Short mmCIF file of C-alpha atoms in Angstrom, two decimals:
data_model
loop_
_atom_site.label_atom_id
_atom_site.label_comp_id
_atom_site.label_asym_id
_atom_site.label_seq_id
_atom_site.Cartn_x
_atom_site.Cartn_y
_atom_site.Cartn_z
CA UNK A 365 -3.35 -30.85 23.84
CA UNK A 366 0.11 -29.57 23.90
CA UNK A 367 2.77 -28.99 21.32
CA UNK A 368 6.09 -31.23 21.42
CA UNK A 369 9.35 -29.94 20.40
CA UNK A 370 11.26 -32.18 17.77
CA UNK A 371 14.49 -33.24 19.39
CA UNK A 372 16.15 -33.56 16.39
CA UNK A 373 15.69 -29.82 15.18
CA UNK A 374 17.73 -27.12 16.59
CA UNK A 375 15.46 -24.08 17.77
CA UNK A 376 15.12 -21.91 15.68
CA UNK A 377 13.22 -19.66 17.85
CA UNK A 378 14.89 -19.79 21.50
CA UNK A 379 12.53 -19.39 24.61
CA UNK A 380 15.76 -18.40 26.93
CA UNK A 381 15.91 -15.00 27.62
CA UNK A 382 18.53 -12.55 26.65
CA UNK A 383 19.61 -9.38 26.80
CA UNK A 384 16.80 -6.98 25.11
CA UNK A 385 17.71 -4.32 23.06
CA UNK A 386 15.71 -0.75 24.79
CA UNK A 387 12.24 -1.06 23.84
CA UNK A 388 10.45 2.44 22.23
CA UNK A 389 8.67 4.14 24.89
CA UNK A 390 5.15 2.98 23.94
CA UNK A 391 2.40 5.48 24.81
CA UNK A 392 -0.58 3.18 25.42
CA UNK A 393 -3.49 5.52 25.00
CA UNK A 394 -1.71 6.16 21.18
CA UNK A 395 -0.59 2.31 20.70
CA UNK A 396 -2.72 0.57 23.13
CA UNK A 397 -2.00 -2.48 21.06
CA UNK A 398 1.41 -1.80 20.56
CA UNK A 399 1.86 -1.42 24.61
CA UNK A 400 -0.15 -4.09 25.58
CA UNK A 401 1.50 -7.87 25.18
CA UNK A 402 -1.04 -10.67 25.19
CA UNK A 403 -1.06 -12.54 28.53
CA UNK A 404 -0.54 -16.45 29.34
CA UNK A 405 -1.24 -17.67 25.54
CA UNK A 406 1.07 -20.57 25.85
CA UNK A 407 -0.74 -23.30 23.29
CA UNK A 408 -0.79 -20.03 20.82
CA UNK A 409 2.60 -19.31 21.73
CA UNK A 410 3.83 -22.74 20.85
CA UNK A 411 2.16 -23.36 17.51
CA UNK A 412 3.43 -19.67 17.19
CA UNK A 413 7.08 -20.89 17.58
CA UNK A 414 6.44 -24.12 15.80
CA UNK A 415 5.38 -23.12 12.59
CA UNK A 416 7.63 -20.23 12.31
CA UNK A 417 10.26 -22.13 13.23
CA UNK A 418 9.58 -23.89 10.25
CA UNK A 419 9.25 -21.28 7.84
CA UNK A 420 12.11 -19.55 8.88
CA UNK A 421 13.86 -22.98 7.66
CA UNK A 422 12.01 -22.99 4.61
CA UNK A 423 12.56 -19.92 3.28
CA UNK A 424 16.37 -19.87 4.71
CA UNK A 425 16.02 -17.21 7.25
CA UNK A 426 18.76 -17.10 10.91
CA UNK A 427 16.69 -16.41 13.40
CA UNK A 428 18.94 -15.25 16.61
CA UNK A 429 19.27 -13.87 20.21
CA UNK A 430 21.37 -11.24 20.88
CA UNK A 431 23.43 -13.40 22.67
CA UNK A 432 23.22 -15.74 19.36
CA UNK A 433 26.48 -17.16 17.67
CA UNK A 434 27.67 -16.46 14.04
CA UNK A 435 25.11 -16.29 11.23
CA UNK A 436 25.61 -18.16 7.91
CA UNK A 437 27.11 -15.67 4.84
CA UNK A 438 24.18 -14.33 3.05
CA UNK A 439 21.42 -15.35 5.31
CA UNK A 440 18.94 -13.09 6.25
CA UNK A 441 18.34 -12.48 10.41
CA UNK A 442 15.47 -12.18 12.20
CA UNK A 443 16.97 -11.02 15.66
CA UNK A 444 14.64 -11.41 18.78
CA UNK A 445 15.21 -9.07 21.61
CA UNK A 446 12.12 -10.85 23.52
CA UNK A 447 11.34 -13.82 22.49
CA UNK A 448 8.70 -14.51 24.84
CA UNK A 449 6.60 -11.38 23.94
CA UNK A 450 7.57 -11.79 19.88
CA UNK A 451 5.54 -15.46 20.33
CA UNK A 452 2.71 -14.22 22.50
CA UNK A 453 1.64 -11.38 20.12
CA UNK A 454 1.89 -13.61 16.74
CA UNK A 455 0.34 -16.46 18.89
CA UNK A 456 -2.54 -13.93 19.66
CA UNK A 457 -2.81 -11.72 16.20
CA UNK A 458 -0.84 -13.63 13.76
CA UNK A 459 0.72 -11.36 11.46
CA UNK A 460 -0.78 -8.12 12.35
CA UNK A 461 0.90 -9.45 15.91
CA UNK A 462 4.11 -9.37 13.91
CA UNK A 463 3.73 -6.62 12.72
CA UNK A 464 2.93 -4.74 16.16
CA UNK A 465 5.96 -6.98 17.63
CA UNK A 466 8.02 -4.69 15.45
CA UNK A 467 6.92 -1.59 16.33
CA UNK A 468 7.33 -2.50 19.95
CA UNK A 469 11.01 -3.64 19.02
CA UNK A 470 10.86 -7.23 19.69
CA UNK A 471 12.11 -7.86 17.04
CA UNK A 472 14.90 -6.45 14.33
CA UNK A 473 16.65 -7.31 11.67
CA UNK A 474 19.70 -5.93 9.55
CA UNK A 475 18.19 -5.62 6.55
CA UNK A 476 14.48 -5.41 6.79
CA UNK A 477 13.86 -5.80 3.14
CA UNK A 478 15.67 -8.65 2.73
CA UNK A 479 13.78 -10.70 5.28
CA UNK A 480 10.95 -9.64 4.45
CA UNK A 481 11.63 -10.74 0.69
CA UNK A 482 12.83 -14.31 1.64
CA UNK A 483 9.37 -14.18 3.50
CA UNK A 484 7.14 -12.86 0.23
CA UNK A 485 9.23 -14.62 -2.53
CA UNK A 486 6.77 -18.19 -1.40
CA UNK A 487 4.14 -17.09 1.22
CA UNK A 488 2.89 -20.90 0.43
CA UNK A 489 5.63 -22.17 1.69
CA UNK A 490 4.74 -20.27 5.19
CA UNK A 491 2.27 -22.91 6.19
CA UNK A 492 2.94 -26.30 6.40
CA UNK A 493 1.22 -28.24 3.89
CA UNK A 494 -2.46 -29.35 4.88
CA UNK A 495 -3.09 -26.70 7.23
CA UNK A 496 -3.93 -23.76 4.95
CA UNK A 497 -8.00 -24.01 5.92
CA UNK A 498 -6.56 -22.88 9.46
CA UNK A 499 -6.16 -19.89 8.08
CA UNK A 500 -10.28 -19.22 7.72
CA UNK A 501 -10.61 -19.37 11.53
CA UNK A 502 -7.69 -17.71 12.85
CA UNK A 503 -7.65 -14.23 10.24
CA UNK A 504 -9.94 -11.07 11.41
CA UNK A 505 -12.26 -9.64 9.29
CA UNK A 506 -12.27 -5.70 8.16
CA UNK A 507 -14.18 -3.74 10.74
CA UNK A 508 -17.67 -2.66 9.84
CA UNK A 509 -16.06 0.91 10.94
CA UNK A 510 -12.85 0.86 8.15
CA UNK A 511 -15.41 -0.13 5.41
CA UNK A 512 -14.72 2.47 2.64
CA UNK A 513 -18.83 3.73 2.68
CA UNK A 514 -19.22 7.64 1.66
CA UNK A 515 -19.80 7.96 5.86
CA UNK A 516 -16.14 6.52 6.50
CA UNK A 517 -13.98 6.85 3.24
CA UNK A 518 -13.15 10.65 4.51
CA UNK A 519 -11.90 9.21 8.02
CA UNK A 520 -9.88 6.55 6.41
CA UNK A 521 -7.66 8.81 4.25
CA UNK A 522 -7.42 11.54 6.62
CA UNK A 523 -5.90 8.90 9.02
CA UNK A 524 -3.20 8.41 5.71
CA UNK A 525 -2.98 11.71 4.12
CA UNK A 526 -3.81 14.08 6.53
CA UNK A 527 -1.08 13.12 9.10
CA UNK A 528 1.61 16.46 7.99
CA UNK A 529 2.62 17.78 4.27
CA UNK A 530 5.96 18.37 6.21
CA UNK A 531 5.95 14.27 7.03
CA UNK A 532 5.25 13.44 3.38
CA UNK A 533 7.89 16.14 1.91
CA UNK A 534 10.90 14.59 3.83
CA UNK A 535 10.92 11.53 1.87
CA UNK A 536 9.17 12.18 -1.54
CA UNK A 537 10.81 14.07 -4.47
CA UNK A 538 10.27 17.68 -5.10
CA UNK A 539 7.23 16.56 -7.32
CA UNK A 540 5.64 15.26 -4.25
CA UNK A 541 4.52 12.40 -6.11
CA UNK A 542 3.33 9.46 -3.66
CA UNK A 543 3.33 6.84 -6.69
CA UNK A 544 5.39 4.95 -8.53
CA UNK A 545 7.43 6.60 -11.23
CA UNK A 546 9.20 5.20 -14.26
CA UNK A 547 12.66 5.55 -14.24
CA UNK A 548 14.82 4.81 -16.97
CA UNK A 549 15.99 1.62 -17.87
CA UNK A 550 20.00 -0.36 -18.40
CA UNK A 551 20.64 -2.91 -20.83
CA UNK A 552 19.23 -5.68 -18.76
CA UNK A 553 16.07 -3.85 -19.21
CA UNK A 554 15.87 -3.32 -14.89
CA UNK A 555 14.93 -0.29 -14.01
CA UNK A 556 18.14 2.25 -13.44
CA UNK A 557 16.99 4.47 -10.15
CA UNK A 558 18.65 7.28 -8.41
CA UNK A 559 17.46 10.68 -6.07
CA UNK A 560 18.85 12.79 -8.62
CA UNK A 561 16.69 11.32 -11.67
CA UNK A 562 13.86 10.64 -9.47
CA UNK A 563 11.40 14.38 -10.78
CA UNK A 564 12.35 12.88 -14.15
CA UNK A 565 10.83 9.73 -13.73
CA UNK A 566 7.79 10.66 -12.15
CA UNK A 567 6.71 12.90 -15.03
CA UNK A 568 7.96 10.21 -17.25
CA UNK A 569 4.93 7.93 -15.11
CA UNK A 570 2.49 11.01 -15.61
CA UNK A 571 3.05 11.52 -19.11
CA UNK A 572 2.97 8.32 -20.07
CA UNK A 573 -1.18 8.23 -18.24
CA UNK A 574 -1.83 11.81 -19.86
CA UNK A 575 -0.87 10.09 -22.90
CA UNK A 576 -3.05 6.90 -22.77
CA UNK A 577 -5.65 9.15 -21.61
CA UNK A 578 -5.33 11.83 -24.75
CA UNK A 579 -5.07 14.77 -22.56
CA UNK A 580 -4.15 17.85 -24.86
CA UNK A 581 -5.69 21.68 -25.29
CA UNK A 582 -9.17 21.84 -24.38
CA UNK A 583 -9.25 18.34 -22.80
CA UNK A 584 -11.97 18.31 -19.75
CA UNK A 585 -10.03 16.15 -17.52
CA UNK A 586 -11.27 14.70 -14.03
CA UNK A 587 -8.69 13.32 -11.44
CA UNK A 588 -9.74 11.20 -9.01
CA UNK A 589 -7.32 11.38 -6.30
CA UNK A 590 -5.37 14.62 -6.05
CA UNK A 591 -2.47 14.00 -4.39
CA UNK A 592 -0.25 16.76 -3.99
CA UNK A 593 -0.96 18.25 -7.22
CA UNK A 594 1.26 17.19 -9.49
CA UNK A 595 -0.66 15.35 -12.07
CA UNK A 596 -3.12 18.46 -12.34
CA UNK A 597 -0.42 20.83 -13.17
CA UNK A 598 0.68 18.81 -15.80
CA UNK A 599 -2.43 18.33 -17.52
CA UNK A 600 -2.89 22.17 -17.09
CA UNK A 601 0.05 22.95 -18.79
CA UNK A 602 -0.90 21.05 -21.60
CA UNK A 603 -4.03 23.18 -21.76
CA UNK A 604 -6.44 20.86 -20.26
CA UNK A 605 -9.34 21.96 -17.90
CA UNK A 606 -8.86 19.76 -14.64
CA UNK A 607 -11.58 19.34 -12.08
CA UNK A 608 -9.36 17.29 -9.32
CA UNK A 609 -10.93 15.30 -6.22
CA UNK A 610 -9.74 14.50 -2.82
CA UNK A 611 -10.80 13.62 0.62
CA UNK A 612 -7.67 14.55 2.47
CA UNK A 613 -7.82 18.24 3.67
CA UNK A 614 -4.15 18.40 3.51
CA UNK A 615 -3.21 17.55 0.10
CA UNK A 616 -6.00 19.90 -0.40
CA UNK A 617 -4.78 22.74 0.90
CA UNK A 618 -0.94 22.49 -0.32
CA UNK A 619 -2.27 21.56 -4.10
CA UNK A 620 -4.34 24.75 -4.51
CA UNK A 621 -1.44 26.48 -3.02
CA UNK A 622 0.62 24.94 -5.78
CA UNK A 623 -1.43 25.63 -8.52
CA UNK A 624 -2.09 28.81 -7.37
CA UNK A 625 1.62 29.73 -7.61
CA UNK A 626 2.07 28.13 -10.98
CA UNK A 627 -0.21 30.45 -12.18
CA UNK A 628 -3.01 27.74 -13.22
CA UNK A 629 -5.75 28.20 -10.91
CA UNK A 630 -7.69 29.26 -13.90
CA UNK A 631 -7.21 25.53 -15.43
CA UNK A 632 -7.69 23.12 -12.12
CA UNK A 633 -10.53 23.29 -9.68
CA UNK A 634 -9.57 21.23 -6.79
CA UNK A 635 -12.51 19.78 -4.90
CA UNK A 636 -13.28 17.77 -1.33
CA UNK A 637 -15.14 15.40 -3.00
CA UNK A 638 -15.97 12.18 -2.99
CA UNK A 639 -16.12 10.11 -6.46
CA UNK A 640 -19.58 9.02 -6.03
CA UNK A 641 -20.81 12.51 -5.95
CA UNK A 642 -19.26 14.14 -8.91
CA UNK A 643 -21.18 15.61 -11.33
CA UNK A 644 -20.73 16.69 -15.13
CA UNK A 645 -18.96 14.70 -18.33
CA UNK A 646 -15.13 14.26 -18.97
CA UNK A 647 -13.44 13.74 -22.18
CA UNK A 648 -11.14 11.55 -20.04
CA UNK A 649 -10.22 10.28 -16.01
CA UNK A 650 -7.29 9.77 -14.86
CA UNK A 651 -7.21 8.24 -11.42
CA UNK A 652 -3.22 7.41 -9.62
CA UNK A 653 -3.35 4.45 -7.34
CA UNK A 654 -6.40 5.31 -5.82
CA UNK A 655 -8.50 2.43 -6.63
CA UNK A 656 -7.04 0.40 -3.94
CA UNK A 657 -8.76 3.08 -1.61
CA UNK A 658 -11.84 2.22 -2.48
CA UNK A 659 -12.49 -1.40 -1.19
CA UNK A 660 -13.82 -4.37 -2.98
CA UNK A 661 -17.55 -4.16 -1.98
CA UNK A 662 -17.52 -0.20 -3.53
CA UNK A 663 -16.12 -1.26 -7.03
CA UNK A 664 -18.75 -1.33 -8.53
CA UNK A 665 -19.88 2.16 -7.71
CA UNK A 666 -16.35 3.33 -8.49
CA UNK A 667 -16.73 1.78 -12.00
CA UNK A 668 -20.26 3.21 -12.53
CA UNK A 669 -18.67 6.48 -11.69
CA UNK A 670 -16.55 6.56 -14.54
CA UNK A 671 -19.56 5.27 -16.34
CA UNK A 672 -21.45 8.11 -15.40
CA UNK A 673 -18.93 10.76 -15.87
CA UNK A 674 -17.01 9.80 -19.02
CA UNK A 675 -18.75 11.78 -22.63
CA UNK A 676 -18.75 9.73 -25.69
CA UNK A 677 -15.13 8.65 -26.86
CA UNK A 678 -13.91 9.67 -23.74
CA UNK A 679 -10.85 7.24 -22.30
CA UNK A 680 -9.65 6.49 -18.59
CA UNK A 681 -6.63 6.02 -18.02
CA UNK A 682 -5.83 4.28 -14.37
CA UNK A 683 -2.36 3.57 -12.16
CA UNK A 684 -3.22 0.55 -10.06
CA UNK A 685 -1.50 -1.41 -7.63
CA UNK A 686 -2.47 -5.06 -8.33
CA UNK A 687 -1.82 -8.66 -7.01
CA UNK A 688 -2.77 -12.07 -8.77
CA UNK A 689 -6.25 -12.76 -8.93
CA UNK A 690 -6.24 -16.11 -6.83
CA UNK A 691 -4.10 -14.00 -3.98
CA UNK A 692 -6.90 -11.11 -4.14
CA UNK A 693 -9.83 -13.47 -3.59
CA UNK A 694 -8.20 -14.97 -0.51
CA UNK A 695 -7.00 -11.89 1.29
CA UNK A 696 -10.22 -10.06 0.34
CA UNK A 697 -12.09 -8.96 3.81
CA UNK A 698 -9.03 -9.78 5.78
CA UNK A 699 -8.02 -7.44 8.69
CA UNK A 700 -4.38 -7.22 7.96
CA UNK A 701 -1.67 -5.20 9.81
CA UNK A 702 -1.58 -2.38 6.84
CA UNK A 703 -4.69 -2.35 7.21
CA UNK A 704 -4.79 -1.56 10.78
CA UNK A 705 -2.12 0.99 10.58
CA UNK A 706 -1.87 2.10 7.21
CA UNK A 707 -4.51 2.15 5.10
CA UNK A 708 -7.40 1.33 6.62
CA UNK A 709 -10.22 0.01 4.20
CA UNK A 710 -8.22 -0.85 1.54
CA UNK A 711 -8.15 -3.66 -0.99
CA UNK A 712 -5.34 -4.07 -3.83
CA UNK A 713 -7.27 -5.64 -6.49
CA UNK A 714 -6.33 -8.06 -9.24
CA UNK A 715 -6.17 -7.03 -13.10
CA UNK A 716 -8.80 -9.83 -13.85
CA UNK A 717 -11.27 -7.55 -10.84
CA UNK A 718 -10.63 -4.89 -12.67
CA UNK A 719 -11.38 -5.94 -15.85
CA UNK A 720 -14.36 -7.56 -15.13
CA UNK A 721 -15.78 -5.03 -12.80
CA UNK A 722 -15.32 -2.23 -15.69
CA UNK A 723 -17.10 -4.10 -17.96
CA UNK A 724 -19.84 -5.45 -15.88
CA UNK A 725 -20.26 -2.19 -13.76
CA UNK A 726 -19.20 0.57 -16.65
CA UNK A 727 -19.61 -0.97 -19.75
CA UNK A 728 -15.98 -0.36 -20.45
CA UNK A 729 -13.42 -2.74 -21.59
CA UNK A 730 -9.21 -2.87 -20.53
CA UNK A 731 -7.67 -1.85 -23.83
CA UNK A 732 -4.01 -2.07 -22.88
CA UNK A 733 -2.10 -2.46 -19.37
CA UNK A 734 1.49 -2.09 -18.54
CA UNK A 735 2.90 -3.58 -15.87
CA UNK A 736 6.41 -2.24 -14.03
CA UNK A 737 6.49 -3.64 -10.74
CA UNK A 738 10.54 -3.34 -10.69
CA UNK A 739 9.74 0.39 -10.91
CA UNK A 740 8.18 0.63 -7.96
CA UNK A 741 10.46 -1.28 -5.66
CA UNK A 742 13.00 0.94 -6.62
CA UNK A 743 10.79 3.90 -5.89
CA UNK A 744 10.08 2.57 -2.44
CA UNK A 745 13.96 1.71 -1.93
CA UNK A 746 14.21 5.68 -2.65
CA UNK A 747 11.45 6.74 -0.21
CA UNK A 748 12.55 4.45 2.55
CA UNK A 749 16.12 5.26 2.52
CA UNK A 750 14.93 9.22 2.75
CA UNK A 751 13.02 8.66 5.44
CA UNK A 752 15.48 6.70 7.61
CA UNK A 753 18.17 9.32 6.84
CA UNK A 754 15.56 12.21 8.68
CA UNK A 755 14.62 10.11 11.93
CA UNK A 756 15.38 13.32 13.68
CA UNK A 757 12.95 15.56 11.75
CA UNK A 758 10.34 12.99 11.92
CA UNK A 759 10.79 13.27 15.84
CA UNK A 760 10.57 17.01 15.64
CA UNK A 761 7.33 16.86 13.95
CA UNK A 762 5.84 15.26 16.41
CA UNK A 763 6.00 11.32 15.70
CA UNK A 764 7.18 9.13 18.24
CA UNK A 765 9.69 5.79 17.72
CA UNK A 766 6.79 3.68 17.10
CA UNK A 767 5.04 5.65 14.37
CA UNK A 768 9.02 5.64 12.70
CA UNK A 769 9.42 1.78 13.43
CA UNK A 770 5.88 1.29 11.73
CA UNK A 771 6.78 3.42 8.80
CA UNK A 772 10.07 1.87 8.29
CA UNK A 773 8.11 -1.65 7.75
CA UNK A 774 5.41 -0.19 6.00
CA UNK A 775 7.58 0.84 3.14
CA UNK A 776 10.02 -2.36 3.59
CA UNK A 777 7.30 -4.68 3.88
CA UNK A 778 5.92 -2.78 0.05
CA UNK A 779 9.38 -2.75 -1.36
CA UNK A 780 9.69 -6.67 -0.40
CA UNK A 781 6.29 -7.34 -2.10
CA UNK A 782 7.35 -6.14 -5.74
CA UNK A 783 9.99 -7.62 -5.35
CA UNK A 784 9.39 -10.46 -5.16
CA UNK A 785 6.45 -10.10 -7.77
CA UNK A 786 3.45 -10.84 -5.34
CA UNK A 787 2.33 -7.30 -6.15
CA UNK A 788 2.65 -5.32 -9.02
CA UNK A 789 1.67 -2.26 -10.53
CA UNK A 790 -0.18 -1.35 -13.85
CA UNK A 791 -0.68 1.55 -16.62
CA UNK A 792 -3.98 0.46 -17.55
CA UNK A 793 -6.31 2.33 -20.42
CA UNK A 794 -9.84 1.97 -20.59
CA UNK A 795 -12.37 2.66 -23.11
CA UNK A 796 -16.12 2.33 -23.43
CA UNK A 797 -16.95 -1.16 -25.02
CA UNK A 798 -19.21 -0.45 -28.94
CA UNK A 799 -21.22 -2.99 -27.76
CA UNK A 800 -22.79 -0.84 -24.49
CA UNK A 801 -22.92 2.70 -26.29
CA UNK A 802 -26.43 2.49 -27.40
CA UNK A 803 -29.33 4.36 -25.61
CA UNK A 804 -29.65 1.12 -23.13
CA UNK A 805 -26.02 1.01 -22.12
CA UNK A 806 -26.49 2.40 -18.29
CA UNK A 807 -29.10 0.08 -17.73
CA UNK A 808 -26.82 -2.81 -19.02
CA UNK A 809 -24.02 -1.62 -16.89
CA UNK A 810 -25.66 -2.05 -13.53
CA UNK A 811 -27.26 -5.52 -14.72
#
C-alpha cells in the first residue's frame, strides 16, 4: 500500500530539508523519548503528512520551512525546522509524538496559543470524515503503572507537585494559588485580567467556594487538596477548623510553614493523606481542582469519601475542570501527551460524571454550578507569560530546555483549550439528596 500525493494540492508539509533551527540538547537517560526519533516509519510518516496536511487546511493554519516564503495576514504558523523527524514521531505516537516533536524543537510557532486554538476550536474537523474509528486502534491506553490506586496516586503528584516550590513561585501570584481565579469583569461581561489584580481575584475564586460551602466560626472544614495553603488560611481566618490533605511533600512543607507564620497553626492541621483514608465528619469539603487527579475508575471512591465524611446538613463545595460529556467518554483511558508528562493518571471529567457519580456513589445531588472558563484562560495567559519572562531562573534551578519547551506547551496547549470552550471550569455545590438521609442511605450509595 502506499500513499499518493494529490498533484493538485500544494504541500502543505514539505519533505525538503532546510535549515534547522539548534535543537535543545536532549539528555536521553531524562527524555529518552524526547532524544530518540522513530526510525524508517515511512507508510506512518505519509498518512502522518497527509492528514495533517489536511487539517492544517481546514482549520486555516501556514505551515512553513524556514526557508518558507511570506505567510498570509492573520494566519497562524506552524514552522518545521525538521520535517522529516516532525512526521516520523506523529507517524509513530500521534499526538503525544507532537507533542514530544516540540520539546525536541522540531517544530515552533510564533504564537503557540494561537495555533493551538485554530487546532482546539473543531478537533472534528482534524480527521477526515469516515475515519474517526481509526482512532480506536492507533491511541495508547493509560499504563497500569499511572493508574491513580492508593499504591500510585502519591508517585503521580509528586512527579507534578513535588518538582521545586521555587519552580511554582516564579510564575504564580503571591497567593500561590495553582487554580483558576475570578477576576473582575468589563461591560462585555469578559473577564478583565491583569498581574496586578491577580491576589484579588484568586480570593475572589476562594470566597466565592467558602461561600457555597457555608464556611464561618466554628465550621469543621476538610480540604482535599492543599495546595500551597491558601484556601486553608482563609477558612482559618474566618474561624473555621481546617483539617487539609495532600500527597505532595512539598506543598506540604511550605503550607505548614505558611500557616505557621500567619499565626493559625492552631486552626489548620495539614496532613499527607490520601482521601480514601480520612477519618472523622465535616460540616463541609471543599476540594480545588483536584478531582481531575483522581481518575475515572476511582470516582466512585472519591464520591463515597465525601459520603463518608460529610455530618448531616453538611455541603461540598468543588472547583472542577470539566469537558463535555460526549468528549470525556471518548478520551477516557487514553494515554495522552499531558498525561505522559504532566499529569500522569489524570482524567478531566464531564459535569453530567459528576453529577451522576455523586448521586449514585454519595447520595448527593449538584445543587448549583458555575461555569467561567474565560477566567481561566486568562489565568493561564498570566502564568505562561511569567514563566517565559524567567527562562533564566528556570535554568538556574535546575531544568533543562526541554522541561521549559514542555512547560511552555503545557500551559499554551490549556490556555488554547478554554478558549476555545472544549474545556471549562466549574463552581459546583453539592448537598446530600432528602431522599438518601435515612438510616439505609450508605447502603444505597454504593448500590
Amino acid at each position: 500500500m502506499t500513499v499518493q500525493a494529490d498533484p493538485t494540492t500544494p504541500p502543505l508539509f514539505p519533505t525538503a530539508l532546510h535549515p534547522a533551527a539548534p535543537a535543545p540538547d536532549v539528555d536521553p537517560t531524562r527524555w529518552p523519548d524526547v532524544a530518540r526519533v522513530p526510525a524508517g516509519g515511512s507508510l506512518r510518516s505519509a498518512v502522518a503528512r497527509r492528514l495533517l496536511g489536511r487539517a492544517a487546511e481546514r482549520c486555516g493554519i501556514h505551515v512553513r520551512t524556514p526557508a518558507g516564503g511570506p505567510v498570509p495576514a492573520g494566519a497562524p504558523v506552524l514552522t518545521l525546522h525538521r520535517p522529516t523527524d516532525f512526521h516520523r514521531r506523529v507517524g509513530a505516537s500521534g499526538l503525544i509524538g507532537f507533542g514530544e516533536a516540540y520539546q525536541a524543537g522540531d517544530w515552533d510557532s510564533p504564537d503557540l496559543v494561537g495555533l493551538l486554538t485554530a487546532l482546539a476550536a473543531a478537533p472534528q474537523r482534524l480527521v477526515p470524515a469516515g475515519t474517526a474509528w481509526l482512532r480506536r486502534l492507533a491511541v495508547r491506553r493509560t499504563p497500569p503503572g499511572e493508574l491513580p490506586t492508593t499504591g500510585n496516586a502519591r508517585r503521580n503528584i509528586q512527579r507534578h507537585y513535588d518538582l521545586s516550590n521555587e519552580l511554582f513561585a516564579l510564575f504564580l501570584d503571591p497567593t500561590m494559588s495553582y487554580s483558576s481565579a475570578v477576576f473582575p469583569t468589563g461591560p462585555d461581561g469578559l473577564p478583565v485580567a491583569g498581574w496586578d489584580g491577580f491576589p484579588a481575584a484568586q480570593h475572589r475564586k476562594i470566597d466565592r467556594l467558602l461561600d457555597l460551602a457555608e464556611v464561618g466560626p466554628g465550621t469543621r472544614l476538610l480540604e482535599i487538596g492543599t495546595g500551597w495553603g491558601e484556601l486553608a488560611l482563609r477558612a482559618a481566618a474566618r474561624g473555621a477548623r481546617v483539617v487539609s490533605l495532600t500527597l505532595s511533600e512539598e506543598q506540604l512543607a511550605l503550607a505548614r510553614r505558611r500557616i505557621a507564620a500567619a499565626g493559625l497553626a492552631d486552626r489548620v492541621e495539614v496532613r499527607l493523606c490520601d482521601y480514601r483514608a480520612v477519618q472523622g465528619s465535616y460540616d463541609a469539603v471543599v476540594s480545588v481542582e483536584m478531582i481531575e487527579a483522581v481518575g475515572r475508575p476511582f470516582w466512585p471512591a472519591y464520591f463515597a469519601t465525601l459520603d463518608r465524611v460529610l455530618a448531616p446538613g453538611g455541603r461540598v463545595a468543588l472547583q472542577a475542570i470539566t469537558m463535555p460529556h460526549e468528549r470525556m467518554l471518548a478520551s477516557s483511558g487514553t494515554h495522552t501527551w499531558i498525561l505522559k508528562y504532566i499529569f500522569p493518571g489524570g482524567q478531566i471529567p464531564s459535569l453530567r460524571a459528576i453529577e451522576e457519580n455523586a448521586e449514585r456513589h454519595g447520595g448527593l445531588r449538584v445543587t448549583s454550578a458555575e461555569a467561567y472558563g474565560p477566567h481561566y484562560a486568562e489565568t493561564l495567559r498570566l502564568w505562561r507569560e511569567r514563566f517565559t519572562e524567567h527562562t533564566e531562573q528556570v535554568a538556574a534551578l535546575g531544568f533543562d530546555e526541554v522541561f521549559r519547551r514542555m512547560w511552555e506547551l503545557y500551559l499554551a496547549y490549556s490556555e488554547a483549550g478554554f478558549r476555545t470552550g472544549y474545556l471549562d471550569v466549574q463552581q459546583v455545590l453539592l448537598t446530600r439528596d432528602p431522599a438518601t438521609t435515612g438510616p439505609d442511605r450508605r447502603a444505597g450509595a454504593s448500590r
